[in-house]
mmCIF file of C-alpha atoms and ligand atoms in Angstrom:
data_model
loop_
_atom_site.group_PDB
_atom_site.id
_atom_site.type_symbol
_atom_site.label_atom_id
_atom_site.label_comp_id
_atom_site.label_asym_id
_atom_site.label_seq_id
_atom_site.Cartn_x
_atom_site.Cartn_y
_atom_site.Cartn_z
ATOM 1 C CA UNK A 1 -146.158 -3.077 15.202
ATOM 2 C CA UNK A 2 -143.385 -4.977 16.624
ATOM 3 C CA UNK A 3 -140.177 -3.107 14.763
ATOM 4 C CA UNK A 4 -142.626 0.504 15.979
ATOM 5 C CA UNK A 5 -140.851 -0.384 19.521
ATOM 6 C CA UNK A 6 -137.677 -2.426 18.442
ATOM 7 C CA UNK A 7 -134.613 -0.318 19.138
ATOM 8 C CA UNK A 8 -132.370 -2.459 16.026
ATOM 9 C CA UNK A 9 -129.462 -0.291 15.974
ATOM 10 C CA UNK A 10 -127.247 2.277 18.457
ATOM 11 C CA UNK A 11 -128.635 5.119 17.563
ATOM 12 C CA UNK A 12 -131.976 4.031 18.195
ATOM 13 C CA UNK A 13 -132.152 4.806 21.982
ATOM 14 C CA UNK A 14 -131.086 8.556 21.695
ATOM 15 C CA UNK A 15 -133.993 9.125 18.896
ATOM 16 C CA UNK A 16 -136.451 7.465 21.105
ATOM 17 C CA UNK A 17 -135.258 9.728 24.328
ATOM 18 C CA UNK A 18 -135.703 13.268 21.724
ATOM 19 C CA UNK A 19 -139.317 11.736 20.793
ATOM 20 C CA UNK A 20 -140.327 11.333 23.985
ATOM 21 C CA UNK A 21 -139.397 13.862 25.876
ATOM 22 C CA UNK A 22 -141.233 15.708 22.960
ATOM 23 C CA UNK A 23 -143.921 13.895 23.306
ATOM 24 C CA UNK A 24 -144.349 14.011 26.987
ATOM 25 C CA UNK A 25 -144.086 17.883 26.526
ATOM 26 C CA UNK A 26 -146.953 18.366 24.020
ATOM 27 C CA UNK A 27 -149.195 16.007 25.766
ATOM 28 C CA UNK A 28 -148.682 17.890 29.369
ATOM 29 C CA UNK A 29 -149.207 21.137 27.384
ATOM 30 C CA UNK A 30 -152.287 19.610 25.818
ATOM 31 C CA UNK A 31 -154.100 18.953 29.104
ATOM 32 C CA UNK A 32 -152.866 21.304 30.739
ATOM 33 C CA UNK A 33 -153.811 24.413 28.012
ATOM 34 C CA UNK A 34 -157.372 22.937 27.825
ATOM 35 C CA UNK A 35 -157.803 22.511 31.167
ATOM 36 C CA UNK A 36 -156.912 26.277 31.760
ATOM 37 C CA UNK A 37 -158.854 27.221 28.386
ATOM 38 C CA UNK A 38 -162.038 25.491 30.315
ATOM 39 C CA UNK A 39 -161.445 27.286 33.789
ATOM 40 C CA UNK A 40 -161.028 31.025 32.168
ATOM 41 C CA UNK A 41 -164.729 30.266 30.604
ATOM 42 C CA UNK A 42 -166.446 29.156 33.834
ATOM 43 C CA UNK A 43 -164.356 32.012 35.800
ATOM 44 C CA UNK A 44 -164.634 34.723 33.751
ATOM 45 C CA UNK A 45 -167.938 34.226 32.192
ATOM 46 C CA UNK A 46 -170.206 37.359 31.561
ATOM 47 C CA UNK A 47 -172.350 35.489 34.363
ATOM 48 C CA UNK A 48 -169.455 36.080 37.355
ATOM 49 C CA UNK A 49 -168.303 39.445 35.452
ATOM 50 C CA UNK A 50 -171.122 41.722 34.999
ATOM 51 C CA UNK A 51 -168.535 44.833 34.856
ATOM 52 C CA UNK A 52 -166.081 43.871 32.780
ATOM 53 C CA UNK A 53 -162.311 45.628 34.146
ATOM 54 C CA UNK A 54 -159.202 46.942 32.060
ATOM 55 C CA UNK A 55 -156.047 45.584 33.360
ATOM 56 C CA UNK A 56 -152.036 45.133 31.131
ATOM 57 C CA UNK A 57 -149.042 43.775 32.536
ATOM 58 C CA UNK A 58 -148.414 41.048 34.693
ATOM 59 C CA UNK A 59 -144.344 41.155 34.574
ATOM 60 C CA UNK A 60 -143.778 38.197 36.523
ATOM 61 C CA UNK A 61 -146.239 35.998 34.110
ATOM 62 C CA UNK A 62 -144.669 37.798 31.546
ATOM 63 C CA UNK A 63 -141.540 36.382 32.283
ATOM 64 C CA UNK A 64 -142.737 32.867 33.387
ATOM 65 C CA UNK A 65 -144.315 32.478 30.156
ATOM 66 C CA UNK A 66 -140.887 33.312 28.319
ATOM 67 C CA UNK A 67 -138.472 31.470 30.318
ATOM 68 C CA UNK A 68 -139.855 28.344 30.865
ATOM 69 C CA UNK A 69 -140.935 27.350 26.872
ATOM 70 C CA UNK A 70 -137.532 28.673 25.901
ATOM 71 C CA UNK A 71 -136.109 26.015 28.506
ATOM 72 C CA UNK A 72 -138.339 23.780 27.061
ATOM 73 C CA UNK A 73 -136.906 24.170 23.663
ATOM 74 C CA UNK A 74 -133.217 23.929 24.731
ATOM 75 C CA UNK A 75 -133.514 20.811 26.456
ATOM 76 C CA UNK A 76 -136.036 19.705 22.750
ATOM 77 C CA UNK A 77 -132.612 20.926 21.077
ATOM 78 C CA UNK A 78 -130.139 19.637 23.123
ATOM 79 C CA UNK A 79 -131.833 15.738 23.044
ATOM 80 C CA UNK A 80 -132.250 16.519 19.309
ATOM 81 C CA UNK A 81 -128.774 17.347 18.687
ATOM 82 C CA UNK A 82 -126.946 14.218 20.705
ATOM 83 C CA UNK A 83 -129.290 12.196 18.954
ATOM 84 C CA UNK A 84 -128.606 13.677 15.733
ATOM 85 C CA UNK A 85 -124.749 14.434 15.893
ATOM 86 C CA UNK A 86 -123.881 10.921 16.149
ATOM 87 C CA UNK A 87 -125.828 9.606 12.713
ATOM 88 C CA UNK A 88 -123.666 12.507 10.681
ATOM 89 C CA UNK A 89 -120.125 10.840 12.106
ATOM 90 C CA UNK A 90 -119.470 7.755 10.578
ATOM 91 C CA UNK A 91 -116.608 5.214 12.205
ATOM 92 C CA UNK A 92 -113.660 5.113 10.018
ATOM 93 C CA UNK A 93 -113.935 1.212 10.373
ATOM 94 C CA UNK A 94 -117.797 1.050 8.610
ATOM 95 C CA UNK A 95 -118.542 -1.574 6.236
ATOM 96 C CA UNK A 96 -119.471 0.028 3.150
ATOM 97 C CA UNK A 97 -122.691 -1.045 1.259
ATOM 98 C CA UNK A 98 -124.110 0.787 -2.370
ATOM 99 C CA UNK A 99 -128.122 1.604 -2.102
ATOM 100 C CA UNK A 100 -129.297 2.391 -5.155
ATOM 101 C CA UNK A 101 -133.018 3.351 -5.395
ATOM 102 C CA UNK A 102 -134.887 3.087 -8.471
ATOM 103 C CA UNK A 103 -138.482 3.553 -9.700
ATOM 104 C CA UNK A 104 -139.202 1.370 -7.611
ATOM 105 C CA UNK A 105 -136.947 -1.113 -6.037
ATOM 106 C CA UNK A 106 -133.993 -1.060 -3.937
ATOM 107 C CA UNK A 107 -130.247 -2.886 -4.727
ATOM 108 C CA UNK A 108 -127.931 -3.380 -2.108
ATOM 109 C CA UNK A 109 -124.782 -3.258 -3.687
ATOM 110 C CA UNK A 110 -121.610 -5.071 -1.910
ATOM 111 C CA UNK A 111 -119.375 -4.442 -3.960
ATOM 112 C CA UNK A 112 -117.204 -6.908 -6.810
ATOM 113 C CA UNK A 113 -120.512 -7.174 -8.848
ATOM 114 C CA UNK A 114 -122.591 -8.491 -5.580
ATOM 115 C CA UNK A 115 -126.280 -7.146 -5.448
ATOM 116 C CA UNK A 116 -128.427 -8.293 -3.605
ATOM 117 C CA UNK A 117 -132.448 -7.296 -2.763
ATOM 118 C CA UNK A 118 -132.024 -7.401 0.794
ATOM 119 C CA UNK A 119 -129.911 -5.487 3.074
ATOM 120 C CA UNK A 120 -128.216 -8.347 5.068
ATOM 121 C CA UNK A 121 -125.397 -6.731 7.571
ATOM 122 C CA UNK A 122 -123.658 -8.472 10.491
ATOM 123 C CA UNK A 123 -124.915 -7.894 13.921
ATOM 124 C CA UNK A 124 -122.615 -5.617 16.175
ATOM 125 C CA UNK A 125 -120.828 -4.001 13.050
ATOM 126 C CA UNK A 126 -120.793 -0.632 12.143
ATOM 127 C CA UNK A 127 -122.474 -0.569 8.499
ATOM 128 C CA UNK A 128 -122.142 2.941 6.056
ATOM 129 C CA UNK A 129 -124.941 2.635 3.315
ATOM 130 C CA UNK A 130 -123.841 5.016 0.417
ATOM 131 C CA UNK A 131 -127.067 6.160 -0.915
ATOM 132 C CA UNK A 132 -127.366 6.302 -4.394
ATOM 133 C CA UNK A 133 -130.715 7.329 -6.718
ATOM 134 C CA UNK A 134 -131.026 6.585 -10.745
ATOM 135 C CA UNK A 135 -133.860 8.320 -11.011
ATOM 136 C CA UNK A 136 -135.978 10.794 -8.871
ATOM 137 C CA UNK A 137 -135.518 11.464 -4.669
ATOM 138 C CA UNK A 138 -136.172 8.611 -2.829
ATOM 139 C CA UNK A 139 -136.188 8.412 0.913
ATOM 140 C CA UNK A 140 -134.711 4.956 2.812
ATOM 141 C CA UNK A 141 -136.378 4.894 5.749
ATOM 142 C CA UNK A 142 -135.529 1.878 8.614
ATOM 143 C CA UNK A 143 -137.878 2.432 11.423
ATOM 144 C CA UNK A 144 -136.014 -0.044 14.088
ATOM 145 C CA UNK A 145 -132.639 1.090 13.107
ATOM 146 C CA UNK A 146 -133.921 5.008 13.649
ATOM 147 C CA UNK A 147 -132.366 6.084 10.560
ATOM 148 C CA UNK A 148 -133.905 7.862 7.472
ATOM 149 C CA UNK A 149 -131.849 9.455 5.168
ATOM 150 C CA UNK A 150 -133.258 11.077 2.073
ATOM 151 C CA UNK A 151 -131.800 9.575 -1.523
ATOM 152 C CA UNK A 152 -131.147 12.082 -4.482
ATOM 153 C CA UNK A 153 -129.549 11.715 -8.234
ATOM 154 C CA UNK A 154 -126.429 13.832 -7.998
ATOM 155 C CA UNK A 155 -126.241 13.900 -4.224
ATOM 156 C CA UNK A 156 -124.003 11.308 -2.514
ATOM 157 C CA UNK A 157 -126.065 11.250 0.520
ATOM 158 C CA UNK A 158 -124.635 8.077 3.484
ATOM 159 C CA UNK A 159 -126.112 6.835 6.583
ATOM 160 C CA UNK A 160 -125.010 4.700 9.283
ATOM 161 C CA UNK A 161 -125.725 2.346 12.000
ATOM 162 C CA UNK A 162 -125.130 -0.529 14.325
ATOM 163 C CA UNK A 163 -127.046 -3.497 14.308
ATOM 164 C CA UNK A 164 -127.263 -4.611 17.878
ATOM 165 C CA UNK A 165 -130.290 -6.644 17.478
ATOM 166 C CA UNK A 166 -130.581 -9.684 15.722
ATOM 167 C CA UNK A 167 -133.676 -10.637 12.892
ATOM 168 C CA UNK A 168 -135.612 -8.955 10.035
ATOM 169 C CA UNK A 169 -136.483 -5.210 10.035
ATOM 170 C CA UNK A 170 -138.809 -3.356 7.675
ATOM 171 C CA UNK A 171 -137.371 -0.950 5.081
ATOM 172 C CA UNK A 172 -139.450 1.868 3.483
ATOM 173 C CA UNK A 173 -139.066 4.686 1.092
ATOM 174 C CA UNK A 174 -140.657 7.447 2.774
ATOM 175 C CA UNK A 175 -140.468 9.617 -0.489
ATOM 176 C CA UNK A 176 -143.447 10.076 -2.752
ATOM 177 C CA UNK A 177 -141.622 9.230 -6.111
ATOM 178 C CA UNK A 178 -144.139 8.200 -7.977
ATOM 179 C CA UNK A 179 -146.892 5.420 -8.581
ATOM 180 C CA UNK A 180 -145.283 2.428 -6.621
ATOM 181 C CA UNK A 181 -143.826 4.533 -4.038
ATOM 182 C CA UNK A 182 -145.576 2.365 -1.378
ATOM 183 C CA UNK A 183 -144.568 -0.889 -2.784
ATOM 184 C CA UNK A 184 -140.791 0.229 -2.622
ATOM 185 C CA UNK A 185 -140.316 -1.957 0.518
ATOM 186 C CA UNK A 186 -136.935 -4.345 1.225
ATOM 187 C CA UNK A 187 -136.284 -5.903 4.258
ATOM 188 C CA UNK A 188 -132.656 -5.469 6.577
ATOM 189 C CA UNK A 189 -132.116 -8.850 8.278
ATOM 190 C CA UNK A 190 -129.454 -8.551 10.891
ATOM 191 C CA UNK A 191 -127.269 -11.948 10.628
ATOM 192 C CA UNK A 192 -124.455 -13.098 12.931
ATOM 193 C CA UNK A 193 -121.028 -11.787 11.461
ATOM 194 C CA UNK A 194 -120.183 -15.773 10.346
ATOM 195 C CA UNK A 195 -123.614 -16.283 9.058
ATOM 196 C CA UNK A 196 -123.090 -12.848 6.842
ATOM 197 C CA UNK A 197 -119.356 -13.962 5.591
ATOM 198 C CA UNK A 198 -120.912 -16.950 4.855
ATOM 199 C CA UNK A 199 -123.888 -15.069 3.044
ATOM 200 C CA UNK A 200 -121.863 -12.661 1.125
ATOM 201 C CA UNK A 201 -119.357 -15.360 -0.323
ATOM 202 C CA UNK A 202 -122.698 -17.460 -1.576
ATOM 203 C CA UNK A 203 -124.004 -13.889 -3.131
ATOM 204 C CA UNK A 204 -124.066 -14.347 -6.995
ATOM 205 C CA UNK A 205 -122.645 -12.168 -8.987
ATOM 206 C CA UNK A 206 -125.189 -10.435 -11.195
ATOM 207 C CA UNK A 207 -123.362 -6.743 -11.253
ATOM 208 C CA UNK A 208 -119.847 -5.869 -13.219
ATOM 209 C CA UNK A 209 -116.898 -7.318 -12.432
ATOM 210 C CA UNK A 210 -113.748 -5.202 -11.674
ATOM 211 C CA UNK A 211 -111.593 -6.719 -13.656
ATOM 212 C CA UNK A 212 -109.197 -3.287 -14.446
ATOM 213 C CA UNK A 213 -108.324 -0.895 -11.648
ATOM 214 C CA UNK A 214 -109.928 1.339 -13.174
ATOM 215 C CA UNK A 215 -113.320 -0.162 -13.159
ATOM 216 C CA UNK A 216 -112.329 -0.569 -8.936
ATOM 217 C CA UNK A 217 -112.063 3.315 -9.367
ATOM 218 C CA UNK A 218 -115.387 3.526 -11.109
ATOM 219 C CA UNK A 219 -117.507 1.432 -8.596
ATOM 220 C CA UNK A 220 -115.939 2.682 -5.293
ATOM 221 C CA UNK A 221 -117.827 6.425 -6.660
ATOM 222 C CA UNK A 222 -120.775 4.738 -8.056
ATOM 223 C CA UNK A 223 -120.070 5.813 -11.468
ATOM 224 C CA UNK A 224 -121.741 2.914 -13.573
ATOM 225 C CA UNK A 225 -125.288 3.434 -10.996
ATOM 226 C CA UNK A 226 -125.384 6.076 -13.981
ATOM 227 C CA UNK A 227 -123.211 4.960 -16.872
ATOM 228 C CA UNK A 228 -123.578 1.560 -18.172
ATOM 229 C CA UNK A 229 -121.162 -0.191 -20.014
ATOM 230 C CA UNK A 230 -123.379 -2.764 -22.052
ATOM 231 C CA UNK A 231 -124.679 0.533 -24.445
ATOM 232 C CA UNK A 232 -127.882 0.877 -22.647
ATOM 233 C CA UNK A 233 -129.072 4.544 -21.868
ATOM 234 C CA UNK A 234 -129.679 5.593 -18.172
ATOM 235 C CA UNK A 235 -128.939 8.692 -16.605
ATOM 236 C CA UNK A 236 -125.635 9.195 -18.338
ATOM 237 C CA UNK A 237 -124.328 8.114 -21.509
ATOM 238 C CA UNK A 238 -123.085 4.593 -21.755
ATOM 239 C CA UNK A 239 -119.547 3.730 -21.402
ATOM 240 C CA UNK A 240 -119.043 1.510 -24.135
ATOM 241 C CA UNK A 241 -117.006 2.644 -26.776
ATOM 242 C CA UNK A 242 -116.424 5.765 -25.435
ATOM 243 C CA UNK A 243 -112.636 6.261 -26.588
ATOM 244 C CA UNK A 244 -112.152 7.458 -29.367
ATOM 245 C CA UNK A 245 -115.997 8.711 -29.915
ATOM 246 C CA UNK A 246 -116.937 11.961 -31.321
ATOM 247 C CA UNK A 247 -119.902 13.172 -29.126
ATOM 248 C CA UNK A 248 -122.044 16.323 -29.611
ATOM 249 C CA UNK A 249 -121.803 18.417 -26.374
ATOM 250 C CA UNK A 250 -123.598 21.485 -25.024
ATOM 251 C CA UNK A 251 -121.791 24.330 -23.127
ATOM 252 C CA UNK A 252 -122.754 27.783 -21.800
ATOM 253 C CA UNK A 253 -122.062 29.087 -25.324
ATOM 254 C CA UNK A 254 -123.609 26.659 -27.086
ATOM 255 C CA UNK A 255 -122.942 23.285 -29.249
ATOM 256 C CA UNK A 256 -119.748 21.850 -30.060
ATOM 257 C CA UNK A 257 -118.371 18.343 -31.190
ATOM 258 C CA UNK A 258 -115.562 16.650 -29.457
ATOM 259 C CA UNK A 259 -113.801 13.673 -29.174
ATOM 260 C CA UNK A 260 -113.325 11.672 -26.328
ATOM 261 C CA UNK A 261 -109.385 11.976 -25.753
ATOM 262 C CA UNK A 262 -107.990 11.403 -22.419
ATOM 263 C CA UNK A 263 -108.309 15.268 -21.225
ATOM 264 C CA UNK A 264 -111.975 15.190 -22.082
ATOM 265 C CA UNK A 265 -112.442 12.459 -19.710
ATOM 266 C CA UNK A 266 -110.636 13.589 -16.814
ATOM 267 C CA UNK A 267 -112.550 17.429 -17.898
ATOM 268 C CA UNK A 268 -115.846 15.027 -17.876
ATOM 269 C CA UNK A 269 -115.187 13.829 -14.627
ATOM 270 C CA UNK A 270 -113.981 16.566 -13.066
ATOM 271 C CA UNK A 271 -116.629 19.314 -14.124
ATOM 272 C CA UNK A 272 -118.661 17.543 -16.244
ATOM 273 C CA UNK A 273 -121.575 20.260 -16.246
ATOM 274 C CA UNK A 274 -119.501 22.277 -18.287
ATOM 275 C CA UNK A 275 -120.033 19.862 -21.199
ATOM 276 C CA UNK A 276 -122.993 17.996 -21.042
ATOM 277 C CA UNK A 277 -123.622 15.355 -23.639
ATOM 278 C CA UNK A 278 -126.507 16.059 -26.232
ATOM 279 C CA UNK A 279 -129.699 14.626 -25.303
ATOM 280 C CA UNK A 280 -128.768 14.404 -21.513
ATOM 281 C CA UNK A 281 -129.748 16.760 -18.524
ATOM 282 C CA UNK A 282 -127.418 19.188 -16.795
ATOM 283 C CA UNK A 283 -127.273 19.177 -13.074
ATOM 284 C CA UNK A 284 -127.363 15.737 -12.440
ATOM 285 C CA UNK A 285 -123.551 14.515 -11.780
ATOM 286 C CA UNK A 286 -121.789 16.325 -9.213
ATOM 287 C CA UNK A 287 -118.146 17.982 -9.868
ATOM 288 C CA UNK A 288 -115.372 15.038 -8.607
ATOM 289 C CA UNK A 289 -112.605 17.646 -8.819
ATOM 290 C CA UNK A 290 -110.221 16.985 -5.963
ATOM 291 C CA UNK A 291 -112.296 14.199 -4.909
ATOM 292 C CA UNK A 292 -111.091 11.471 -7.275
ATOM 293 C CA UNK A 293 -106.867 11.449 -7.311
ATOM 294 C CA UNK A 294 -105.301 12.164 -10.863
ATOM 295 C CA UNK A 295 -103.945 8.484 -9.938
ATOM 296 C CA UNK A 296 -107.129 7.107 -9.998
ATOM 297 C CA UNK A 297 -108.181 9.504 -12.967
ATOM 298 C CA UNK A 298 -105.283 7.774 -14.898
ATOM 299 C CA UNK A 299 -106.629 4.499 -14.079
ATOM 300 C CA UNK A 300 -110.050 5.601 -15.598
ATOM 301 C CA UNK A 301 -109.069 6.789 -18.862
ATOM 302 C CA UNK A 302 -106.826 3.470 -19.207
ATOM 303 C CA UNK A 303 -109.499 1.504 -18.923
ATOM 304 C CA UNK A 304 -111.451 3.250 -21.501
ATOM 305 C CA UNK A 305 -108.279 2.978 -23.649
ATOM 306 C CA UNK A 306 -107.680 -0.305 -23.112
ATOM 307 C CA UNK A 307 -111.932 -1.373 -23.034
ATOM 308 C CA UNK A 308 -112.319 0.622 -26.466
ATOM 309 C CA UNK A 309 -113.532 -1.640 -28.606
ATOM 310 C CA UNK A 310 -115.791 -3.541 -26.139
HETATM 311 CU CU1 CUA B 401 -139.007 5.558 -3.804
HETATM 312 CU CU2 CUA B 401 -140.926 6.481 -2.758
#
């Protein structure tokens, strides 16, 4: 019960102000709708009324009853929205962490191969959680921190937060996605910022290792949550040995075989629905035109080049 009432990160306090002014609402309107409901029986029972009488408008009612819920719903909105606005602006000096949700556990990626199974973050420091799904939507849900944020294959959703409150918080996914839904549970244990430096440098390293710039490229968009690079199948095709390889694609107009040269890389990563690999669905990457730099696209395809025969 006790994280119900904790309020574990910044945003916490303007969430709890929207739910219960809400709250308070619906629970006057409650008593005081039933209460009328309950007089209007006794009053106007057939008893009291033996001649019933026709009567319409009552303007000024009329105009009670219309102004004062749509009041009601501005000042609903207006908590709503400087609760909400907040959670949708992220400060430029966050501390990035990878969540990747999978049927049915949750990594907390850190970047430089570091994963770890709990979300440890330093109190008092803005934290970004990229949120990341292999599979099918998954929601992360951390009641004391206020913050739910749904988590979809193809969708870089984020969320972010403060921790101003030190200890261990409950972590849900609050998306049915499937037959251990409710035993997809982590926990976020808010650490003091020496006690997380000290935590993260003790992390082992169980993920890849950016040893090529391009692989840097690759993590910072979550590319290998997708494609591996040991051969193993996930959502995408595997990485490894991709130069070089002739693949089997489908487009609009049907099947054609290509080879994987540098422009059908960058063309991959770029709008890579347009040519989807045999076997795999369409839909599930999103375009990274404009979003990744030809720079960085450079540094991609040269470490495919250079990590061909691995
Ligand atoms: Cu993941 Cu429910």
């Amino acid at each position: 019960m006790e994280t119900l009432f904790n309020q574990g990160s910044n945003l916490a306090g303007a969430v709890d102000r929207a739910f219960i002014f809400i709250f308070a609402i619906s629970f006057i309107f409650t008593i005081g709708i039933t209460v009328l409901m309950i007089y209007i029986l006794i009053h106007f029972s057939r008893k009291k009324n033996k001649n019933p009488q026709q009567f319409s408008h009552n303007t000024r009612l009329e105009v009670i009853w219309t102004v004062v819920p749509l009041i009601i719903v501005l000042v609903m909105f207006y908590y709503g929205w400087v609760g909400f606005a907040p959670m949708r602006q992220v400060p430029k000096d966050a501390m990035p962490i990878t969540v990747i949700g999978k049927m049915w556990t949750w990594d907390f990626d850190y970047g430089n191969g570091k994963i770890s199974k709990e979300l440890v973050v330093p109190y008092n420091r803005n934290v970004k959680l990229n949120l990341v799904s292999v599979d099918v939507n998954h929601s992360l849900f951390i009641p004391a921190f206020r913050v739910k944020e749904d988590v979809i294959p193809g969708y870089n959703n984020y969320l972010w937060f403060k921790p101003i409150m030190k200890g261990t918080f409950d972590i849900y996914c609050s998306e049915y996605c499937g037959l251990a839904h409710s035993a997809m549970l982590a926990k976020a244990v808010v650490v003091d910022s020496l006690d997380f430096d000290k935590w993260l440098a003790d992390l082992q390293v169980t993920g890849n290792l950016p040893d090529h710039p391009g692989l840097v490229v690759m993590q910072a968009n979550t590319c290998l949550t997708c494609h591996t690079l040991d051969g193993t199948k996930v959502i995408g095709p595997t990485f490894k040995g991709l130069y070089g390889r002739k693949t089997t694609v489908v487009t609009e107009s049907g099947e054609k075989e290509v080879e994987a040269n540098d422009d059908y890389i960058i063309r991959s990563i770029e709008d890579p629905n347009s040519e989807v690999v045999k076997g795999y669905n369409r839909g599930l990457m999103q375009p990274y035109k404009d979003k990744i730099s030809q720079e960085d696209l450079q540094k991609i395809v040269d470490y495919f080049k250079t990590n061909a025969a691995k």
